[in-house]
PDB file of C-alpha atoms in Angstrom:
ATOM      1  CA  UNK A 237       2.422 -27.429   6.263  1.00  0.00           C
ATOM      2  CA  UNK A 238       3.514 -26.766   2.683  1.00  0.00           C
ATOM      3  CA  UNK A 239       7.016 -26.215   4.231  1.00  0.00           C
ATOM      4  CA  UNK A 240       6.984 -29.615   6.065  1.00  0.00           C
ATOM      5  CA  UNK A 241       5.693 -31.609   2.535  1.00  0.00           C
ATOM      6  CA  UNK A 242       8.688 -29.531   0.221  1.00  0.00           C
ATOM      7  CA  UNK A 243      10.741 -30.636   2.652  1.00  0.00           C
ATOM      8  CA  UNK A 244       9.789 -34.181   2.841  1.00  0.00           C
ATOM      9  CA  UNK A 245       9.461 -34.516  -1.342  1.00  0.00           C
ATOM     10  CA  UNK A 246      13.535 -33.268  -1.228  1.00  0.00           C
ATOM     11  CA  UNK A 247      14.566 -35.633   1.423  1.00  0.00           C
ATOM     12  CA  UNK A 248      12.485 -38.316  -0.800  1.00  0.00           C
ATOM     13  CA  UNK A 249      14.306 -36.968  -4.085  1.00  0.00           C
ATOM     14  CA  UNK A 250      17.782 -36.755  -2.119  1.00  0.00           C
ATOM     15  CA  UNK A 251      17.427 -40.932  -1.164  1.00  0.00           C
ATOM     16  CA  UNK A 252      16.290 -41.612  -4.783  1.00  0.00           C
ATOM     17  CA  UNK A 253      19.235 -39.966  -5.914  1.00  0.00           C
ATOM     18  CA  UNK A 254      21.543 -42.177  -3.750  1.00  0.00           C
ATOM     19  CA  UNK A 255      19.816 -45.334  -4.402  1.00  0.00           C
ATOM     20  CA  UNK A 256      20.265 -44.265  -8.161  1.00  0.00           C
ATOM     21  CA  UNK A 257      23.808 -43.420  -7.406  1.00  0.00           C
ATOM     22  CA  UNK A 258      24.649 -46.885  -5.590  1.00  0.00           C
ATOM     23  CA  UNK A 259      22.464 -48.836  -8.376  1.00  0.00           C
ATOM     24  CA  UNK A 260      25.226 -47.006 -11.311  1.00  0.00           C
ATOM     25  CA  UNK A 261      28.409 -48.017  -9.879  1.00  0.00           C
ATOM     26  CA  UNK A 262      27.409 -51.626  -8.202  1.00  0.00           C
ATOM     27  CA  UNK A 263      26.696 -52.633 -12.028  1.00  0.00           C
ATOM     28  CA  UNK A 264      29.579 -51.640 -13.165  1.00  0.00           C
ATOM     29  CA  UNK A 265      32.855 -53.323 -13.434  1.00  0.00           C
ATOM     30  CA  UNK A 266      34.897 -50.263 -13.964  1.00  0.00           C
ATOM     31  CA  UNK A 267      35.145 -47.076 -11.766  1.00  0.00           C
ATOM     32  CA  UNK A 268      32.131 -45.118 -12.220  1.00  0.00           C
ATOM     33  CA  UNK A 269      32.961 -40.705 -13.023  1.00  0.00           C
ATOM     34  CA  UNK A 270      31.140 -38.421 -10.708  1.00  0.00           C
ATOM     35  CA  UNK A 271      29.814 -37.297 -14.284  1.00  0.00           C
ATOM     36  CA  UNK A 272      28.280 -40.434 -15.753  1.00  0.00           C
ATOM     37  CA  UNK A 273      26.196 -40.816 -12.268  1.00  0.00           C
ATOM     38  CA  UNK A 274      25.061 -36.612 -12.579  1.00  0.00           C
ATOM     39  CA  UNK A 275      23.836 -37.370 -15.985  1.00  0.00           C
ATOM     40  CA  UNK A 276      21.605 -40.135 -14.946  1.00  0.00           C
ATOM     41  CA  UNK A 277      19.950 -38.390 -11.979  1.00  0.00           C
ATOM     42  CA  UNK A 278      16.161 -36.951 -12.453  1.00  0.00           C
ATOM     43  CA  UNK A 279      17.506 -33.379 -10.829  1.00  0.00           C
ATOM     44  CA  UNK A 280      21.013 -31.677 -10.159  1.00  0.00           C
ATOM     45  CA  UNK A 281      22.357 -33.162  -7.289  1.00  0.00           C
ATOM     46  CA  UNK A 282      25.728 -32.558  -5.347  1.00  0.00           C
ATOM     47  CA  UNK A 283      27.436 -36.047  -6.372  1.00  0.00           C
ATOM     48  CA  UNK A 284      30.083 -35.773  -4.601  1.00  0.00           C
ATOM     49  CA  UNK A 285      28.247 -35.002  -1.079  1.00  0.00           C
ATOM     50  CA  UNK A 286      25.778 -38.025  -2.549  1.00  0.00           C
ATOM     51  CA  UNK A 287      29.201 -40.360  -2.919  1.00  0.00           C
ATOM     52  CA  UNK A 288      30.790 -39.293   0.450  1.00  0.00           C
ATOM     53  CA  UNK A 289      27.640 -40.339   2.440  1.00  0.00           C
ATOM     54  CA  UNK A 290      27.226 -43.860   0.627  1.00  0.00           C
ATOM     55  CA  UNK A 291      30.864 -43.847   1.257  1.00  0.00           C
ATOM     56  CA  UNK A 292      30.373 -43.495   4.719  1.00  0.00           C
ATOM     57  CA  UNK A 293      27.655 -46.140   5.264  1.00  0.00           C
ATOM     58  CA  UNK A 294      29.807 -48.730   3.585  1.00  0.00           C
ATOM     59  CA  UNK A 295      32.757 -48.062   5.686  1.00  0.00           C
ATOM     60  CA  UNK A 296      31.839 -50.706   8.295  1.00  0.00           C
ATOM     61  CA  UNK A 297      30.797 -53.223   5.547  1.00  0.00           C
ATOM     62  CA  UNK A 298      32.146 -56.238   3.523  1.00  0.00           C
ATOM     63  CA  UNK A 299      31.811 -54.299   0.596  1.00  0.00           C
ATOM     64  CA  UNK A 300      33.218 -50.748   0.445  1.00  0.00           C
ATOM     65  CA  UNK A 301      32.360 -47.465  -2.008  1.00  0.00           C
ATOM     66  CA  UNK A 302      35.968 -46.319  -3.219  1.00  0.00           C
ATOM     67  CA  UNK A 303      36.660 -43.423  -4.416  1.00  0.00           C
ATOM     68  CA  UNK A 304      39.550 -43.254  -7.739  1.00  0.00           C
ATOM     69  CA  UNK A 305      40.186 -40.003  -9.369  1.00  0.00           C
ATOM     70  CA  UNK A 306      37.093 -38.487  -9.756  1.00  0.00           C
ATOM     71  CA  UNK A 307      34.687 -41.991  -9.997  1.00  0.00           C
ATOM     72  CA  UNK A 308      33.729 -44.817  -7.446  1.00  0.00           C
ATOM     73  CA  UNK A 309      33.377 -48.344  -7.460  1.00  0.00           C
ATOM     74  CA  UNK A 310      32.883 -50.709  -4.643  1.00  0.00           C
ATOM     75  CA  UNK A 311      35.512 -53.285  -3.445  1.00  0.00           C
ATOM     76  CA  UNK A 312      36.177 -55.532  -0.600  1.00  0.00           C
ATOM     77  CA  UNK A 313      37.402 -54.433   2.370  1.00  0.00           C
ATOM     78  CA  UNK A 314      41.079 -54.536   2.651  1.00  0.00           C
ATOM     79  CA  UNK A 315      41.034 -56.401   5.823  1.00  0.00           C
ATOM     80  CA  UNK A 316      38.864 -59.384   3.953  1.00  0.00           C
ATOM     81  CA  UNK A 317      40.804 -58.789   0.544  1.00  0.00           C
ATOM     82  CA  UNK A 318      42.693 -62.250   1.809  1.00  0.00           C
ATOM     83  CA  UNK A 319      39.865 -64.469   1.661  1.00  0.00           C
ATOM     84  CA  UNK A 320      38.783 -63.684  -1.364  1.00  0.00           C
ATOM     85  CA  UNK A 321      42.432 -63.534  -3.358  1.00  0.00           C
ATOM     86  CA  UNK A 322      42.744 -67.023  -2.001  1.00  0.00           C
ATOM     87  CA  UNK A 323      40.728 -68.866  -4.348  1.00  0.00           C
ATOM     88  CA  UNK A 324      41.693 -66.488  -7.721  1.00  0.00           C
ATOM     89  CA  UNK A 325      44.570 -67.551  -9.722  1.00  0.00           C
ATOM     90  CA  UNK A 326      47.702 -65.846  -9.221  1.00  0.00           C
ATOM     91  CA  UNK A 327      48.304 -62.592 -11.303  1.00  0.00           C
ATOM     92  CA  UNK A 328      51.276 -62.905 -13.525  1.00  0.00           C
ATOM     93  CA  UNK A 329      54.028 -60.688 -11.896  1.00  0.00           C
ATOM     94  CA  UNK A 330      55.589 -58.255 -13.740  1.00  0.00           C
ATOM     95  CA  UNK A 331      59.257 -58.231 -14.099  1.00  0.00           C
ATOM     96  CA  UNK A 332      62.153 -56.004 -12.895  1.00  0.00           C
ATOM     97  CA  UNK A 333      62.466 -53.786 -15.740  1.00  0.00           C
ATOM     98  CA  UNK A 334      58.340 -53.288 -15.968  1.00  0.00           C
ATOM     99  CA  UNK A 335      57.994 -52.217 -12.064  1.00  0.00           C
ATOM    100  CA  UNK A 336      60.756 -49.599 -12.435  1.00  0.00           C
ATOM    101  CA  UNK A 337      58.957 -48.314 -15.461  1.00  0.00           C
ATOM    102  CA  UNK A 338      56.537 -47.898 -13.679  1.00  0.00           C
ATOM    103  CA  UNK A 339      57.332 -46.249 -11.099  1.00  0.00           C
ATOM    104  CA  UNK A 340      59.098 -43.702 -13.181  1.00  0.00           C
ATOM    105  CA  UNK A 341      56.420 -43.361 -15.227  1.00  0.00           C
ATOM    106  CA  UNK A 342      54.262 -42.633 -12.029  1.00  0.00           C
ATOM    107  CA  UNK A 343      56.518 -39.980 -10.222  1.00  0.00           C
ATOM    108  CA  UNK A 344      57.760 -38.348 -13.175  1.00  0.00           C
ATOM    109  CA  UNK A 345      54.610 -38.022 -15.315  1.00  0.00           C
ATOM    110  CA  UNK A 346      54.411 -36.842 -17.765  1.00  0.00           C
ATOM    111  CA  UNK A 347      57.939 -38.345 -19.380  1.00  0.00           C
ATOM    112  CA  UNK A 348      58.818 -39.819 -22.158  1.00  0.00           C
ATOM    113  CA  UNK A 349      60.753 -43.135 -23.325  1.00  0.00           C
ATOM    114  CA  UNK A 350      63.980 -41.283 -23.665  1.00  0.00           C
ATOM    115  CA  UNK A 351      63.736 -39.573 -20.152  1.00  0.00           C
ATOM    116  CA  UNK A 352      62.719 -43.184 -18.465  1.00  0.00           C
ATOM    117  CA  UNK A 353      65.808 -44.296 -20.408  1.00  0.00           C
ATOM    118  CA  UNK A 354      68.260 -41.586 -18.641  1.00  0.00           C
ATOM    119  CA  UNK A 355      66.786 -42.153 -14.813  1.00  0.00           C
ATOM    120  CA  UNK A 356      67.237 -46.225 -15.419  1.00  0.00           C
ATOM    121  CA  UNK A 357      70.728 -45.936 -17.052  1.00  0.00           C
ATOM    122  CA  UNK A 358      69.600 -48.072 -19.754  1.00  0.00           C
ATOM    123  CA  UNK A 359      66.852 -48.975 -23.165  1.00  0.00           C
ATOM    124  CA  UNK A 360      63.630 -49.713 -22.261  1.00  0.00           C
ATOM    125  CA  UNK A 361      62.603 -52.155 -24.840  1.00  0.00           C
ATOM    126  CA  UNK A 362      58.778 -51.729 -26.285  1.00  0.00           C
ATOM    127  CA  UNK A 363      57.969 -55.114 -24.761  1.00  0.00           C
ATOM    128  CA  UNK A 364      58.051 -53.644 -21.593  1.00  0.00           C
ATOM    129  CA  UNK A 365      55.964 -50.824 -22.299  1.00  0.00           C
ATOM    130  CA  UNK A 366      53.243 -52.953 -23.898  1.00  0.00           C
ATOM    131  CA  UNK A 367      52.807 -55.070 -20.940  1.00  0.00           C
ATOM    132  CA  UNK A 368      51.861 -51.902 -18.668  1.00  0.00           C
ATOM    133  CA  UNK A 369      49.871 -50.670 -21.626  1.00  0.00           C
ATOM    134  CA  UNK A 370      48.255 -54.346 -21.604  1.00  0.00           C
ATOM    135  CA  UNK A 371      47.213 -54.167 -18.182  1.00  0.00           C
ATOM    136  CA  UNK A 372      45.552 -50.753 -18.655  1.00  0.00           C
ATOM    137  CA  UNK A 373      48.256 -48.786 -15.957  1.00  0.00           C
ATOM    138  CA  UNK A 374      49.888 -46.688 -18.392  1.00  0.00           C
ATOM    139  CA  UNK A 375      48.797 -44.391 -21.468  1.00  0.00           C
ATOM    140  CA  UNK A 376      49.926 -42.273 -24.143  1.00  0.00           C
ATOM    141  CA  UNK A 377      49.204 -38.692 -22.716  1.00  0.00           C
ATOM    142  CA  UNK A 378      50.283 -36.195 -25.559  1.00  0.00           C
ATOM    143  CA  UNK A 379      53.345 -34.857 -27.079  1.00  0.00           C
ATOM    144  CA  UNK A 380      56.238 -32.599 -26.218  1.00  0.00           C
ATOM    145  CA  UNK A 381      56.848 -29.606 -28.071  1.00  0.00           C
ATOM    146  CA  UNK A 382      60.560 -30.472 -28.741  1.00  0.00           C
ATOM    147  CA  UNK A 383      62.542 -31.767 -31.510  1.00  0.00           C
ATOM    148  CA  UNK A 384      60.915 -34.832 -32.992  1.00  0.00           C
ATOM    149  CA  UNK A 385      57.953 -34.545 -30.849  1.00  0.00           C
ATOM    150  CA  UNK A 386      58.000 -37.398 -28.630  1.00  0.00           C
ATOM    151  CA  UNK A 387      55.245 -39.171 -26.736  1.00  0.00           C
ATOM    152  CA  UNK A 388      54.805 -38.656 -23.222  1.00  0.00           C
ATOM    153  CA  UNK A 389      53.500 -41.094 -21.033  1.00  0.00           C
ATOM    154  CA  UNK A 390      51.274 -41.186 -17.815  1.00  0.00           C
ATOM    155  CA  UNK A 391      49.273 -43.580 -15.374  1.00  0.00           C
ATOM    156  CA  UNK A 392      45.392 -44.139 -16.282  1.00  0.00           C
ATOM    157  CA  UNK A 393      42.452 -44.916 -13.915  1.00  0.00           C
ATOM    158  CA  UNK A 394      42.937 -47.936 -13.317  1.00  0.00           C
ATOM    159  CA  UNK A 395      46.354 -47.930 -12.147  1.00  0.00           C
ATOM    160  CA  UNK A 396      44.809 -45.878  -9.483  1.00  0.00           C
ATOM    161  CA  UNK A 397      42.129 -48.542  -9.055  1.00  0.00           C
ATOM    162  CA  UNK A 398      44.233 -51.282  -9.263  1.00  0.00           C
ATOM    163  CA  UNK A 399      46.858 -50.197  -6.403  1.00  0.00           C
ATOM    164  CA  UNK A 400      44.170 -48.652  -4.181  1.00  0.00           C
ATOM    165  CA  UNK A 401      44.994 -45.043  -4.885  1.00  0.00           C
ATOM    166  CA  UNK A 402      41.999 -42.623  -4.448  1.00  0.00           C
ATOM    167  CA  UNK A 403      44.811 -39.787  -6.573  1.00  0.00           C
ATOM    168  CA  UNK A 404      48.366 -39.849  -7.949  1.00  0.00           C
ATOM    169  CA  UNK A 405      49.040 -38.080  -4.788  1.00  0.00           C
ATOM    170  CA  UNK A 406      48.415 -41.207  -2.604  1.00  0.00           C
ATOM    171  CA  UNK A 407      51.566 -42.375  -3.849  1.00  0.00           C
ATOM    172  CA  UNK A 408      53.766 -43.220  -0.811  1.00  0.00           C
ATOM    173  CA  UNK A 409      56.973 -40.466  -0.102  1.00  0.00           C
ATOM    174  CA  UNK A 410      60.349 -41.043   0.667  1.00  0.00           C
ATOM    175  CA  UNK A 411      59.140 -41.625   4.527  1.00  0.00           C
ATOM    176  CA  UNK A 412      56.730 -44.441   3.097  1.00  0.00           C
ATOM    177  CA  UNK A 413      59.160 -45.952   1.172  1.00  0.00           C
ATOM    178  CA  UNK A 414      62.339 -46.163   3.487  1.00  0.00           C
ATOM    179  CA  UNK A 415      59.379 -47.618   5.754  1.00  0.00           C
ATOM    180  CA  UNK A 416      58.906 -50.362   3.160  1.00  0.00           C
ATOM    181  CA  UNK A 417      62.361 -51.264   2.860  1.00  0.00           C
ATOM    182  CA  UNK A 418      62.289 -49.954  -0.914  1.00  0.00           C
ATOM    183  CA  UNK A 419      65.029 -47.346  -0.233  1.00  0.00           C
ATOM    184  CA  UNK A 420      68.356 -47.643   1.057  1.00  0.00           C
ATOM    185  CA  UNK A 421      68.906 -46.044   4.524  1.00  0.00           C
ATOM    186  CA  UNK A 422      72.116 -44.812   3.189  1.00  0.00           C
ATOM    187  CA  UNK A 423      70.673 -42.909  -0.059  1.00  0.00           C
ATOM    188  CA  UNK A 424      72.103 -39.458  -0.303  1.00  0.00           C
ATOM    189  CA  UNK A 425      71.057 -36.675   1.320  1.00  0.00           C
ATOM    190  CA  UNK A 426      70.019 -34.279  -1.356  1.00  0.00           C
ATOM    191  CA  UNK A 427      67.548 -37.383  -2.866  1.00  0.00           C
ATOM    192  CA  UNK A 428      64.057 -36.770  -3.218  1.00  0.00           C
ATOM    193  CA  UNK A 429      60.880 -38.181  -4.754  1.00  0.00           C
ATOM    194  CA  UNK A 430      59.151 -36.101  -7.385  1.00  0.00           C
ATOM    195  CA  UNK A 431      55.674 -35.004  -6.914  1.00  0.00           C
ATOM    196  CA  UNK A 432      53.957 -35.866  -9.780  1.00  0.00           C
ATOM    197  CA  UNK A 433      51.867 -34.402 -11.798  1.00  0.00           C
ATOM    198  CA  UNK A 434      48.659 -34.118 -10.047  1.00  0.00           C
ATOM    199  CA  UNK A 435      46.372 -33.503 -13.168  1.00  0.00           C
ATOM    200  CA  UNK A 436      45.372 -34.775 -16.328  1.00  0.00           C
ATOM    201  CA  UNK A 437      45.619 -31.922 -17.751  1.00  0.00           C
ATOM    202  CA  UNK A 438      47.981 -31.488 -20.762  1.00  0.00           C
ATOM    203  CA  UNK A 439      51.468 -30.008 -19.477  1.00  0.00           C
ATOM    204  CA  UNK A 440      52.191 -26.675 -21.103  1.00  0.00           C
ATOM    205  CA  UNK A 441      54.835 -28.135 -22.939  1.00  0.00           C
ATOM    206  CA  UNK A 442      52.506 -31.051 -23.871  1.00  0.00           C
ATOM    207  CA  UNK A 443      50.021 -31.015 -27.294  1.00  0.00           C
ATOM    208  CA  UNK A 444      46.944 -33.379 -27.077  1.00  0.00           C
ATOM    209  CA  UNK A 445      47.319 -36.757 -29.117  1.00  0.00           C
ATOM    210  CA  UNK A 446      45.764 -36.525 -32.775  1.00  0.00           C
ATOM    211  CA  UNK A 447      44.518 -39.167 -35.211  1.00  0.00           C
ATOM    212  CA  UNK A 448      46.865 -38.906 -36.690  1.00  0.00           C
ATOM    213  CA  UNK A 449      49.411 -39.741 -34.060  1.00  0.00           C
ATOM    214  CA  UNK A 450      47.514 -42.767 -33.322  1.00  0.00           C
ATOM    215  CA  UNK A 451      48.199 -43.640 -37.031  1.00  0.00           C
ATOM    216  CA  UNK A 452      51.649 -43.477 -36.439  1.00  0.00           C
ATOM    217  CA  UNK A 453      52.075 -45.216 -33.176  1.00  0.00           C
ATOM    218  CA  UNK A 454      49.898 -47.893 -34.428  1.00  0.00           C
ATOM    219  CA  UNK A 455      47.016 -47.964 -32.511  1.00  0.00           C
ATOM    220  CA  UNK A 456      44.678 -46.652 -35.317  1.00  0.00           C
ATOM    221  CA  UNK A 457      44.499 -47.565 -38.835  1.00  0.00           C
ATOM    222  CA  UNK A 458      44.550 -45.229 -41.766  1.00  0.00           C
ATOM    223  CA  UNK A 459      41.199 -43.537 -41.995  1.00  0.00           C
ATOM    224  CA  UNK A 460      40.173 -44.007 -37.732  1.00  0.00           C
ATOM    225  CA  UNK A 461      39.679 -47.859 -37.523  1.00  0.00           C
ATOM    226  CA  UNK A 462      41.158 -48.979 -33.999  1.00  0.00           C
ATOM    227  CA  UNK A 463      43.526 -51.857 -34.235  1.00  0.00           C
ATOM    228  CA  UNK A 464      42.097 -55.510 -32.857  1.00  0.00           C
TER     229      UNK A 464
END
């Protein structure tokens, strides 16, 4: 008997932890970390197994629990995205020179502005660069321990988000892409596409990003104050 109540008070606790879960990351706008949601629950709790069963009732659903990087958020289906994109304003597209960035920036993370200069075969101007920073795609990762110390770059969270990736190794291969038409069928046969990096983790040629590099890039002022 004392067996049969345990057991019904964890299978009680175990639904109040996913109704908990669900609760976090439908009132959120932004991706919520497996992390934020393991903080907030009365007991530990294996998140992740809590996530892939919500996951799993929404499949069928209007509304689905995605998964990006290591946090959820819910979104509509794919196959009903249509209806709902009809009635939003278009997004500005970004130009040329902004999608090849990138996409360089995506495969060959982490890099910096003078490597994404040598694989395009010409400047990238800082315009371009601020636009994908702008949209929240791209961020300053750390930098390299060479000769003037240069910034590397790398895709955030919500690049993942935004492009439906659930990790940076969703992005498609060369098979995807000749699929897609994005590759010529008559590329060379020693081309490949870089895996990229497939953590945040600093590089071991990478330092973190100080204050005082953010003073310098101007995104802080002197003394910590972010920049409006």
């Amino acid at each position: 008997m004392r067996n049969e109540v345990a057991s019904r008070e964890d299978y009680q606790a175990e639904v109040e932890a996913e109704r908990i879960a669900e609760a976090l990351v439908f009132a959120s706008s932004q991706p919520v970390s497996e992390g934020f949601i393991a903080d907030r629950l009365p007991r530990h709790f294996n998140v992740r197994a809590i996530m892939l069963r919500l996951k799993e009732q929404y499949a069928p659903r209007g509304v689905n629990l995605v998964q990006v990087d290591d946090a959820w958020a819910f979104r509509t289906s794919a196959d009903l995205s249509f209806i709902i994109r009809r009635d939003e304003n278009e997004v500005k597209k970004l130009s040329r020179a902004a999608l090849e960035v990138l996409a360089i920036i995506a495969y060959h993370q982490p890099v910096t502005r003078a490597e994404i200069e040598d694989i395009r075969g010409v400047q990238t101007s800082r315009g371009t660069l601020d636009v994908l920073m702008e949209a929240g795609w791209v961020r300053f990762r750390g930098r390299r321990r060479t000769p003037g110390r240069p910034v590397t770059l790398g895709t955030t969270r919500d690049f993942l988000d935004h492009f439906g990736l659930e990790e940076i190794r969703d992005l498609p291969g060369l098979e995807e892409l000749k699929g897609a038409g994005l590759l010529s069928g008559r590329i060379p046969a020693n081309f490949n596409v870089p895996s990229p990096l497939m953590s945040d983790e600093l590089a071991e040629d990478e330092d973190p990003i100080t204050q005082l590099d953010l003073e310098e890039l101007g995104l802080l002022t002197p003394g910590g104050a972010s920049q409006d």
